[in-house]
Amino acid sequence: MFQPFLQHLEKELFSRFDLTSRPIAPELEFQISQRGKNPAMIESWCYECPQLRKIRYTYINAGETAQIFNSVIYPNHQYDLPLLGIDFLAFGKKKILVVLDFQPLFRDSDYLKKYIEPMAPIRAKYNELAQDLEMRFYDANQYFSPYLLFARTNPQTVIEQLFPAYQEYIQLYWQLVEQAEPKTESTELERIIKAQKDYDQYSAERDPASGLFNSYFGHEWSEKFLHKFLFEDAVAVA
Ligand code: BLA
């Protein structure tokens, strides 16, 4: 269901940036579970380049049962840019949830004007993908923008609307990366480092996927995946 989205991201990344692999522990990079009705495979990729310090994406393929594409792009600490967040989930054809956003690190009006307001014209074209759904795990006012795509949808809309929307959002994100001016002052860098770290902490503590990871791959693997790959800057608490 979401393979073309992964391929598009990969093609874009490789054509625009000088990527270096960030190694992933082999047992986290690829795993297969025979626990469910259908075998579930999870595969992850991770890169860096001078502008982007961590580019990670994960695909879960459990056939008809689940198809999930999840990605976060963390800019280099010199850039206060939002993170690019992607979470597309399909549990069969009937339950499809898609979330796509530039996840703001700060919420002051200058920041929002610079990095979030540019999303508005794209967002306006895709009303069907911006539903006012309630968030059960996260706080919509933290690390989410007013122009996020967030929808329960169907396979046809994924192809006809989500794919073009996704291409436009990504295009705009590259534009913001290209235009970004690196901060040099250590207080500014520290502020960005802390904000990215807080994002990992917040996300690790709330990750709605841990139940799913546990059920497919067991508790130990899930904890390791969460803390050593997805949100490695979060501090583990017992
Ligand atoms: C929801 N994301 C979910 C859910 C799951 C995942 C299982 C719950 C779906 C449901 O309601 O049944 C899955 N999250 C994952 C997976 C990973 C993960 C597989 O981190 C890692 C591989 N989530 C993100 C990112 C965004 C995001 C980057 O990881 C930002 C675009 C958003 N996911 C997001 C939101 C919801 C969600 C907003 C709804 C949560 C809520 O209701 O509070």
PDB file of C-alpha atoms and ligand atoms in Angstrom:
ATOM      1  CA  MET A   1       0.000   0.000   0.000  1.00  0.00           C
ATOM      2  CA  PHE A   2       2.694   2.521   0.955  1.00  0.00           C
ATOM      3  CA  GLN A   3       5.703   1.095  -0.942  1.00  0.00           C
ATOM      4  CA  PRO A   4       5.487   3.819  -3.621  1.00  0.00           C
ATOM      5  CA  PHE A   5       5.772   6.417  -0.827  1.00  0.00           C
ATOM      6  CA  LEU A   6       8.964   4.815   0.452  1.00  0.00           C
ATOM      7  CA  GLN A   7      10.371   4.607  -3.073  1.00  0.00           C
ATOM      8  CA  HIS A   8       9.564   8.239  -3.734  1.00  0.00           C
ATOM      9  CA  LEU A   9      11.277   9.365  -0.544  1.00  0.00           C
ATOM     10  CA  GLU A  10      14.323   7.257  -1.310  1.00  0.00           C
ATOM     11  CA  LYS A  11      14.600   8.506  -4.875  1.00  0.00           C
ATOM     12  CA  GLU A  12      14.315  12.119  -3.695  1.00  0.00           C
ATOM     13  CA  LEU A  13      16.892  11.661  -0.933  1.00  0.00           C
ATOM     14  CA  PHE A  14      19.456   9.959  -3.132  1.00  0.00           C
ATOM     15  CA  SER A  15      19.107  12.495  -5.926  1.00  0.00           C
ATOM     16  CA  ARG A  16      19.322  15.576  -3.688  1.00  0.00           C
ATOM     17  CA  PHE A  17      21.680  14.760  -0.847  1.00  0.00           C
ATOM     18  CA  ASP A  18      25.080  13.254  -0.357  1.00  0.00           C
ATOM     19  CA  LEU A  19      23.939  10.446   1.921  1.00  0.00           C
ATOM     20  CA  THR A  20      26.005   8.308   4.224  1.00  0.00           C
ATOM     21  CA  SER A  21      24.543   5.226   5.878  1.00  0.00           C
ATOM     22  CA  ARG A  22      23.966   5.315   9.597  1.00  0.00           C
ATOM     23  CA  PRO A  23      24.385   1.711  10.650  1.00  0.00           C
ATOM     24  CA  ILE A  24      21.488  -0.056  12.360  1.00  0.00           C
ATOM     25  CA  ALA A  25      21.996  -3.068  14.641  1.00  0.00           C
ATOM     26  CA  PRO A  26      21.305  -6.083  12.386  1.00  0.00           C
ATOM     27  CA  GLU A  27      18.501  -7.482  14.570  1.00  0.00           C
ATOM     28  CA  LEU A  28      16.784  -4.075  14.440  1.00  0.00           C
ATOM     29  CA  GLU A  29      17.368  -3.483  10.740  1.00  0.00           C
ATOM     30  CA  PHE A  30      15.281  -6.437   9.657  1.00  0.00           C
ATOM     31  CA  GLN A  31      13.036  -8.709  11.648  1.00  0.00           C
ATOM     32  CA  ILE A  32      10.383 -11.239  10.775  1.00  0.00           C
ATOM     33  CA  SER A  33       7.628 -12.462  13.040  1.00  0.00           C
ATOM     34  CA  GLN A  34       5.609 -15.631  12.629  1.00  0.00           C
ATOM     35  CA  ARG A  35       3.388 -14.883  15.607  1.00  0.00           C
ATOM     36  CA  GLY A  36       0.372 -13.438  13.847  1.00  0.00           C
ATOM     37  CA  LYS A  37      -1.967 -14.780  11.221  1.00  0.00           C
ATOM     38  CA  ASN A  38       0.344 -13.480   8.520  1.00  0.00           C
ATOM     39  CA  PRO A  39       4.121 -13.242   8.806  1.00  0.00           C
ATOM     40  CA  ALA A  40       5.138  -9.671   9.660  1.00  0.00           C
ATOM     41  CA  MET A  41       8.331  -8.131   8.363  1.00  0.00           C
ATOM     42  CA  ILE A  42       9.843  -4.912   9.612  1.00  0.00           C
ATOM     43  CA  GLU A  43      12.686  -3.254   7.778  1.00  0.00           C
ATOM     44  CA  SER A  44      14.403   0.056   8.514  1.00  0.00           C
ATOM     45  CA  TRP A  45      16.847   2.389   6.820  1.00  0.00           C
ATOM     46  CA  CYS A  46      18.900   5.238   8.229  1.00  0.00           C
ATOM     47  CA  TYR A  47      21.099   7.895   6.608  1.00  0.00           C
ATOM     48  CA  GLU A  48      22.736  11.220   7.270  1.00  0.00           C
ATOM     49  CA  CYS A  49      24.067  14.065   5.181  1.00  0.00           C
ATOM     50  CA  PRO A  50      25.476  17.504   5.980  1.00  0.00           C
ATOM     51  CA  GLN A  51      22.029  19.127   6.237  1.00  0.00           C
ATOM     52  CA  LEU A  52      20.162  16.238   7.870  1.00  0.00           C
ATOM     53  CA  ARG A  53      21.667  14.390  10.799  1.00  0.00           C
ATOM     54  CA  LYS A  54      19.220  11.482  10.936  1.00  0.00           C
ATOM     55  CA  ILE A  55      16.920  10.286   8.213  1.00  0.00           C
ATOM     56  CA  ARG A  56      15.100   7.169   9.260  1.00  0.00           C
ATOM     57  CA  TYR A  57      12.278   5.209   7.750  1.00  0.00           C
ATOM     58  CA  THR A  58      10.623   1.925   8.525  1.00  0.00           C
ATOM     59  CA  TYR A  59       8.266  -0.330   6.608  1.00  0.00           C
ATOM     60  CA  ILE A  60       6.132  -2.957   8.272  1.00  0.00           C
ATOM     61  CA  ASN A  61       4.658  -5.488   5.906  1.00  0.00           C
ATOM     62  CA  ALA A  62       2.230  -7.964   7.404  1.00  0.00           C
ATOM     63  CA  GLY A  63       0.324  -8.484   4.164  1.00  0.00           C
ATOM     64  CA  GLU A  64      -3.384  -7.719   4.420  1.00  0.00           C
ATOM     65  CA  THR A  65      -3.139  -7.387   8.206  1.00  0.00           C
ATOM     66  CA  ALA A  66      -0.870  -4.362   8.328  1.00  0.00           C
ATOM     67  CA  GLN A  67       1.133  -2.106   6.059  1.00  0.00           C
ATOM     68  CA  ILE A  68       2.916   0.751   7.810  1.00  0.00           C
ATOM     69  CA  PHE A  69       5.318   3.386   6.568  1.00  0.00           C
ATOM     70  CA  ASN A  70       6.894   5.553   9.273  1.00  0.00           C
ATOM     71  CA  SER A  71       9.639   8.136   8.916  1.00  0.00           C
ATOM     72  CA  VAL A  72      11.265  11.024  10.740  1.00  0.00           C
ATOM     73  CA  ILE A  73      13.878  13.375   9.318  1.00  0.00           C
ATOM     74  CA  TYR A  74      15.974  15.232  11.883  1.00  0.00           C
ATOM     75  CA  PRO A  75      17.839  18.260  10.542  1.00  0.00           C
ATOM     76  CA  ASN A  76      21.396  18.959  11.597  1.00  0.00           C
ATOM     77  CA  HIS A  77      21.600  20.727  14.963  1.00  0.00           C
ATOM     78  CA  GLN A  78      22.611  23.962  13.250  1.00  0.00           C
ATOM     79  CA  TYR A  79      19.131  24.227  11.734  1.00  0.00           C
ATOM     80  CA  ASP A  80      16.040  24.995  13.775  1.00  0.00           C
ATOM     81  CA  LEU A  81      13.905  23.489  10.996  1.00  0.00           C
ATOM     82  CA  PRO A  82      10.892  21.376  11.922  1.00  0.00           C
ATOM     83  CA  LEU A  83      11.248  17.605  11.665  1.00  0.00           C
ATOM     84  CA  LEU A  84       9.549  15.883   8.758  1.00  0.00           C
ATOM     85  CA  GLY A  85       7.182  13.312  10.257  1.00  0.00           C
ATOM     86  CA  ILE A  86       5.389  10.600   8.321  1.00  0.00           C
ATOM     87  CA  ASP A  87       3.126   7.904   9.761  1.00  0.00           C
ATOM     88  CA  PHE A  88       0.939   5.979   7.294  1.00  0.00           C
ATOM     89  CA  LEU A  89      -0.903   2.939   8.609  1.00  0.00           C
ATOM     90  CA  ALA A  90      -3.206   0.457   6.887  1.00  0.00           C
ATOM     91  CA  PHE A  91      -4.811  -2.364   8.851  1.00  0.00           C
ATOM     92  CA  GLY A  92      -6.641  -4.065   6.017  1.00  0.00           C
ATOM     93  CA  LYS A  93      -8.496  -1.930   3.462  1.00  0.00           C
ATOM     94  CA  LYS A  94     -10.975  -0.562   5.985  1.00  0.00           C
ATOM     95  CA  LYS A  95      -8.768   1.002   8.606  1.00  0.00           C
ATOM     96  CA  ILE A  96      -6.295   3.410   7.090  1.00  0.00           C
ATOM     97  CA  LEU A  97      -4.803   6.245   9.121  1.00  0.00           C
ATOM     98  CA  VAL A  98      -2.403   8.773   7.644  1.00  0.00           C
ATOM     99  CA  VAL A  99      -0.399  11.499   9.372  1.00  0.00           C
ATOM    100  CA  LEU A 100       2.058  13.835   7.673  1.00  0.00           C
ATOM    101  CA  ASP A 101       3.512  16.973   9.181  1.00  0.00           C
ATOM    102  CA  PHE A 102       6.397  19.370   9.549  1.00  0.00           C
ATOM    103  CA  GLN A 103       6.793  18.903  13.284  1.00  0.00           C
ATOM    104  CA  PRO A 104       7.653  22.254  14.862  1.00  0.00           C
ATOM    105  CA  LEU A 105      10.408  22.411  17.471  1.00  0.00           C
ATOM    106  CA  PHE A 106       9.269  25.831  18.667  1.00  0.00           C
ATOM    107  CA  ARG A 107       5.954  27.595  18.721  1.00  0.00           C
ATOM    108  CA  ASP A 108       6.699  31.334  18.625  1.00  0.00           C
ATOM    109  CA  SER A 109       5.024  33.303  15.868  1.00  0.00           C
ATOM    110  CA  ASP A 110       8.230  34.047  13.943  1.00  0.00           C
ATOM    111  CA  TYR A 111       9.015  30.371  13.838  1.00  0.00           C
ATOM    112  CA  LEU A 112       5.537  29.379  12.699  1.00  0.00           C
ATOM    113  CA  LYS A 113       5.533  32.094  10.077  1.00  0.00           C
ATOM    114  CA  LYS A 114       8.877  30.980   8.690  1.00  0.00           C
ATOM    115  CA  TYR A 115       8.478  27.223   8.654  1.00  0.00           C
ATOM    116  CA  ILE A 116       4.806  26.346   9.084  1.00  0.00           C
ATOM    117  CA  GLU A 117       2.866  29.040   7.220  1.00  0.00           C
ATOM    118  CA  PRO A 118       4.405  27.917   3.862  1.00  0.00           C
ATOM    119  CA  MET A 119       2.472  24.655   4.251  1.00  0.00           C
ATOM    120  CA  ALA A 120      -0.888  26.456   4.182  1.00  0.00           C
ATOM    121  CA  PRO A 121      -1.452  26.569   0.393  1.00  0.00           C
ATOM    122  CA  ILE A 122      -0.700  22.845   0.039  1.00  0.00           C
ATOM    123  CA  ARG A 123      -2.847  21.956   3.024  1.00  0.00           C
ATOM    124  CA  ALA A 124      -5.725  23.964   1.536  1.00  0.00           C
ATOM    125  CA  LYS A 125      -5.796  21.688  -1.520  1.00  0.00           C
ATOM    126  CA  TYR A 126      -6.293  18.535   0.495  1.00  0.00           C
ATOM    127  CA  ASN A 127      -9.241  19.108   2.831  1.00  0.00           C
ATOM    128  CA  GLU A 128     -10.217  15.474   2.632  1.00  0.00           C
ATOM    129  CA  LEU A 129      -6.894  14.531   4.265  1.00  0.00           C
ATOM    130  CA  ALA A 130      -7.099  17.066   7.076  1.00  0.00           C
ATOM    131  CA  GLN A 131      -9.818  15.831   9.346  1.00  0.00           C
ATOM    132  CA  ASP A 132     -10.311  17.202  12.794  1.00  0.00           C
ATOM    133  CA  LEU A 133      -9.657  13.861  14.483  1.00  0.00           C
ATOM    134  CA  GLU A 134      -8.950  13.706  18.156  1.00  0.00           C
ATOM    135  CA  MET A 135      -5.490  12.570  19.244  1.00  0.00           C
ATOM    136  CA  ARG A 136      -5.530   9.859  21.875  1.00  0.00           C
ATOM    137  CA  PHE A 137      -1.797   9.386  22.355  1.00  0.00           C
ATOM    138  CA  TYR A 138      -0.266  12.719  21.527  1.00  0.00           C
ATOM    139  CA  ASP A 139      -1.018  16.342  22.321  1.00  0.00           C
ATOM    140  CA  ALA A 140      -1.931  18.084  19.066  1.00  0.00           C
ATOM    141  CA  ASN A 141      -0.333  21.285  20.375  1.00  0.00           C
ATOM    142  CA  GLN A 142       3.065  19.754  20.880  1.00  0.00           C
ATOM    143  CA  TYR A 143       5.207  18.874  17.897  1.00  0.00           C
ATOM    144  CA  PHE A 144       2.260  19.090  15.508  1.00  0.00           C
ATOM    145  CA  SER A 145       1.458  21.960  13.208  1.00  0.00           C
ATOM    146  CA  PRO A 146      -1.937  23.412  12.319  1.00  0.00           C
ATOM    147  CA  TYR A 147      -1.399  22.233   8.736  1.00  0.00           C
ATOM    148  CA  LEU A 148      -0.796  18.574   9.367  1.00  0.00           C
ATOM    149  CA  LEU A 149      -2.514  15.986   7.251  1.00  0.00           C
ATOM    150  CA  PHE A 150      -4.334  13.651   9.597  1.00  0.00           C
ATOM    151  CA  ALA A 151      -7.094  11.427   8.240  1.00  0.00           C
ATOM    152  CA  ARG A 152      -8.876   8.135   8.324  1.00  0.00           C
ATOM    153  CA  THR A 153      -9.148   7.267   4.690  1.00  0.00           C
ATOM    154  CA  ASN A 154      -9.447   4.613   1.967  1.00  0.00           C
ATOM    155  CA  PRO A 155      -7.154   3.044  -0.647  1.00  0.00           C
ATOM    156  CA  GLN A 156      -8.469   5.199  -3.479  1.00  0.00           C
ATOM    157  CA  THR A 157      -7.797   8.438  -1.598  1.00  0.00           C
ATOM    158  CA  VAL A 158      -4.327   7.189  -0.696  1.00  0.00           C
ATOM    159  CA  ILE A 159      -3.519   6.924  -4.389  1.00  0.00           C
ATOM    160  CA  GLU A 160      -5.427   9.911  -5.715  1.00  0.00           C
ATOM    161  CA  GLN A 161      -4.891  12.461  -2.939  1.00  0.00           C
ATOM    162  CA  LEU A 162      -2.298  11.357  -0.422  1.00  0.00           C
ATOM    163  CA  PHE A 163       0.383  10.601  -2.975  1.00  0.00           C
ATOM    164  CA  PRO A 164       0.299  14.041  -4.645  1.00  0.00           C
ATOM    165  CA  ALA A 165      -0.046  15.760  -1.255  1.00  0.00           C
ATOM    166  CA  TYR A 166       2.942  13.817   0.025  1.00  0.00           C
ATOM    167  CA  GLN A 167       5.020  14.822  -2.998  1.00  0.00           C
ATOM    168  CA  GLU A 168       4.144  18.478  -2.487  1.00  0.00           C
ATOM    169  CA  TYR A 169       4.880  18.487   1.236  1.00  0.00           C
ATOM    170  CA  ILE A 170       8.220  16.794   0.652  1.00  0.00           C
ATOM    171  CA  GLN A 171       9.092  19.211  -2.127  1.00  0.00           C
ATOM    172  CA  LEU A 172       8.395  22.119   0.209  1.00  0.00           C
ATOM    173  CA  TYR A 173      10.432  20.510   2.965  1.00  0.00           C
ATOM    174  CA  TRP A 174      13.488  20.284   0.681  1.00  0.00           C
ATOM    175  CA  GLN A 175      12.956  23.932  -0.174  1.00  0.00           C
ATOM    176  CA  LEU A 176      13.023  24.872   3.513  1.00  0.00           C
ATOM    177  CA  VAL A 177      16.161  22.772   4.010  1.00  0.00           C
ATOM    178  CA  GLU A 178      17.829  24.475   1.051  1.00  0.00           C
ATOM    179  CA  GLN A 179      16.994  27.964   2.317  1.00  0.00           C
ATOM    180  CA  ALA A 180      17.806  27.314   5.960  1.00  0.00           C
ATOM    181  CA  GLU A 181      20.557  29.379   7.474  1.00  0.00           C
ATOM    182  CA  PRO A 182      22.825  27.570   9.891  1.00  0.00           C
ATOM    183  CA  LYS A 183      22.965  28.919  13.439  1.00  0.00           C
ATOM    184  CA  THR A 184      26.428  29.299  14.822  1.00  0.00           C
ATOM    185  CA  GLU A 185      26.014  30.604  18.344  1.00  0.00           C
ATOM    186  CA  SER A 186      26.356  27.931  20.970  1.00  0.00           C
ATOM    187  CA  THR A 187      23.250  29.043  22.901  1.00  0.00           C
ATOM    188  CA  GLU A 188      21.224  28.695  19.704  1.00  0.00           C
ATOM    189  CA  LEU A 189      22.665  25.266  18.973  1.00  0.00           C
ATOM    190  CA  GLU A 190      22.003  24.116  22.534  1.00  0.00           C
ATOM    191  CA  ARG A 191      18.399  25.208  22.232  1.00  0.00           C
ATOM    192  CA  ILE A 192      17.948  23.134  19.065  1.00  0.00           C
ATOM    193  CA  ILE A 193      19.751  20.118  20.517  1.00  0.00           C
ATOM    194  CA  LYS A 194      17.481  20.226  23.552  1.00  0.00           C
ATOM    195  CA  ALA A 195      14.335  20.606  21.438  1.00  0.00           C
ATOM    196  CA  GLN A 196      15.213  17.580  19.274  1.00  0.00           C
ATOM    197  CA  LYS A 197      16.052  15.572  22.364  1.00  0.00           C
ATOM    198  CA  ASP A 198      12.773  16.553  24.020  1.00  0.00           C
ATOM    199  CA  TYR A 199      10.991  15.391  20.866  1.00  0.00           C
ATOM    200  CA  ASP A 200      12.603  11.953  21.180  1.00  0.00           C
ATOM    201  CA  GLN A 201      11.760  11.763  24.858  1.00  0.00           C
ATOM    202  CA  TYR A 202       8.165  12.793  24.317  1.00  0.00           C
ATOM    203  CA  SER A 203       7.793  10.390  21.380  1.00  0.00           C
ATOM    204  CA  ALA A 204       9.426   7.429  23.118  1.00  0.00           C
ATOM    205  CA  GLU A 205       7.137   7.846  26.110  1.00  0.00           C
ATOM    206  CA  ARG A 206       3.968   7.925  24.031  1.00  0.00           C
ATOM    207  CA  ASP A 207       4.719   5.782  21.018  1.00  0.00           C
ATOM    208  CA  PRO A 208       1.385   4.248  20.050  1.00  0.00           C
ATOM    209  CA  ALA A 209       3.244   1.497  18.177  1.00  0.00           C
ATOM    210  CA  SER A 210       4.836  -0.214  21.166  1.00  0.00           C
ATOM    211  CA  GLY A 211       1.837  -2.530  21.646  1.00  0.00           C
ATOM    212  CA  LEU A 212       2.054  -3.541  18.010  1.00  0.00           C
ATOM    213  CA  PHE A 213       5.832  -4.085  18.193  1.00  0.00           C
ATOM    214  CA  ASN A 214       5.426  -6.114  21.394  1.00  0.00           C
ATOM    215  CA  SER A 215       2.822  -8.369  19.856  1.00  0.00           C
ATOM    216  CA  TYR A 216       4.865  -9.069  16.737  1.00  0.00           C
ATOM    217  CA  PHE A 217       8.431  -9.060  18.000  1.00  0.00           C
ATOM    218  CA  GLY A 218       8.312  -9.313  21.793  1.00  0.00           C
ATOM    219  CA  HIS A 219       8.941  -6.825  24.578  1.00  0.00           C
ATOM    220  CA  GLU A 220      12.723  -6.961  24.595  1.00  0.00           C
ATOM    221  CA  TRP A 221      13.061  -6.340  20.876  1.00  0.00           C
ATOM    222  CA  SER A 222      10.481  -3.519  21.024  1.00  0.00           C
ATOM    223  CA  GLU A 223      12.282  -1.680  23.809  1.00  0.00           C
ATOM    224  CA  LYS A 224      15.528  -1.938  21.928  1.00  0.00           C
ATOM    225  CA  PHE A 225      13.959  -0.761  18.675  1.00  0.00           C
ATOM    226  CA  LEU A 226      12.394   2.214  20.435  1.00  0.00           C
ATOM    227  CA  HIS A 227      15.481   3.312  22.364  1.00  0.00           C
ATOM    228  CA  LYS A 228      18.317   2.284  20.080  1.00  0.00           C
ATOM    229  CA  PHE A 229      16.768   3.184  16.763  1.00  0.00           C
ATOM    230  CA  LEU A 230      13.543   5.206  16.660  1.00  0.00           C
ATOM    231  CA  PHE A 231      14.161   7.636  19.510  1.00  0.00           C
ATOM    232  CA  GLU A 232      17.758   7.068  20.503  1.00  0.00           C
ATOM    233  CA  ASP A 233      18.152  10.464  22.167  1.00  0.00           C
ATOM    234  CA  ALA A 234      15.457   9.647  24.706  1.00  0.00           C
ATOM    235  CA  VAL A 235      16.585   8.558  28.135  1.00  0.00           C
ATOM    236  CA  ALA A 236      15.159   5.188  29.086  1.00  0.00           C
ATOM    237  CA  VAL A 237      13.255   5.106  32.357  1.00  0.00           C
ATOM    238  CA  ALA A 238      12.430   1.841  34.018  1.00  0.00           C
TER     239      ALA A 238
HETATM  240  C1  BLA B   1      -0.925   6.871  15.537  1.00  0.00           C
HETATM  241  N1  BLA B   1       1.050   5.490  14.901  1.00  0.00           N
HETATM  242  C2  BLA B   1      -0.209   5.653  15.420  1.00  0.00           C
HETATM  243  C3  BLA B   1      -0.705   4.386  15.821  1.00  0.00           C
HETATM  244  C4  BLA B   1       0.276   3.448  15.535  1.00  0.00           C
HETATM  245  C5  BLA B   1       1.365   4.156  14.967  1.00  0.00           C
HETATM  246  C6  BLA B   1       0.202   1.969  15.750  1.00  0.00           C
HETATM  247  C7  BLA B   1      -2.067   4.136  16.454  1.00  0.00           C
HETATM  248  C8  BLA B   1      -3.063   3.855  15.370  1.00  0.00           C
HETATM  249  C9  BLA B   1      -4.424   3.655  15.929  1.00  0.00           C
HETATM  250  O1  BLA B   1      -5.060   4.633  16.351  1.00  0.00           O
HETATM  251  O2  BLA B   1      -4.846   2.496  15.938  1.00  0.00           O
HETATM  252  C10 BLA B   1       2.550   3.529  14.474  1.00  0.00           C
HETATM  253  N2  BLA B   1       4.339   4.962  15.333  1.00  0.00           N
HETATM  254  C11 BLA B   1       3.863   3.905  14.621  1.00  0.00           C
HETATM  255  C12 BLA B   1       4.991   3.199  14.096  1.00  0.00           C
HETATM  256  C13 BLA B   1       6.110   3.856  14.518  1.00  0.00           C
HETATM  257  C14 BLA B   1       5.698   4.936  15.292  1.00  0.00           C
HETATM  258  C15 BLA B   1       4.934   1.986  13.292  1.00  0.00           C
HETATM  259  O3  BLA B   1       6.492   5.734  15.843  1.00  0.00           O
HETATM  260  C16 BLA B   1       7.536   3.613  14.282  1.00  0.00           C
HETATM  261  C17 BLA B   1       8.007   2.781  13.354  1.00  0.00           C
HETATM  262  N3  BLA B   1       3.675   9.231  14.465  1.00  0.00           N
HETATM  263  C18 BLA B   1       4.960   9.184  14.112  1.00  0.00           C
HETATM  264  C19 BLA B   1       5.265  10.368  13.382  1.00  0.00           C
HETATM  265  C20 BLA B   1       4.126  11.141  13.343  1.00  0.00           C
HETATM  266  C21 BLA B   1       3.107  10.385  14.009  1.00  0.00           C
HETATM  267  C22 BLA B   1       6.609  10.674  12.827  1.00  0.00           C
HETATM  268  O4  BLA B   1       5.744   8.281  14.390  1.00  0.00           O
HETATM  269  C23 BLA B   1       3.979  12.461  12.752  1.00  0.00           C
HETATM  270  C24 BLA B   1       3.563  12.666  11.536  1.00  0.00           C
HETATM  271  C25 BLA B   1       1.785  10.752  14.154  1.00  0.00           C
HETATM  272  N4  BLA B   1       0.687   8.591  14.724  1.00  0.00           N
HETATM  273  C26 BLA B   1       0.728   9.937  14.649  1.00  0.00           C
HETATM  274  C27 BLA B   1      -0.522  10.457  15.147  1.00  0.00           C
HETATM  275  C28 BLA B   1      -1.299   9.352  15.518  1.00  0.00           C
HETATM  276  C29 BLA B   1      -0.505   8.178  15.268  1.00  0.00           C
HETATM  277  C30 BLA B   1      -0.895  11.920  15.234  1.00  0.00           C
HETATM  278  C31 BLA B   1      -2.659   9.374  16.162  1.00  0.00           C
HETATM  279  C32 BLA B   1      -2.324   9.326  17.631  1.00  0.00           C
HETATM  280  C33 BLA B   1      -3.383   9.791  18.578  1.00  0.00           C
HETATM  281  O5  BLA B   1      -4.569   9.460  18.401  1.00  0.00           O
HETATM  282  O6  BLA B   1      -2.973  10.494  19.541  1.00  0.00           O
END
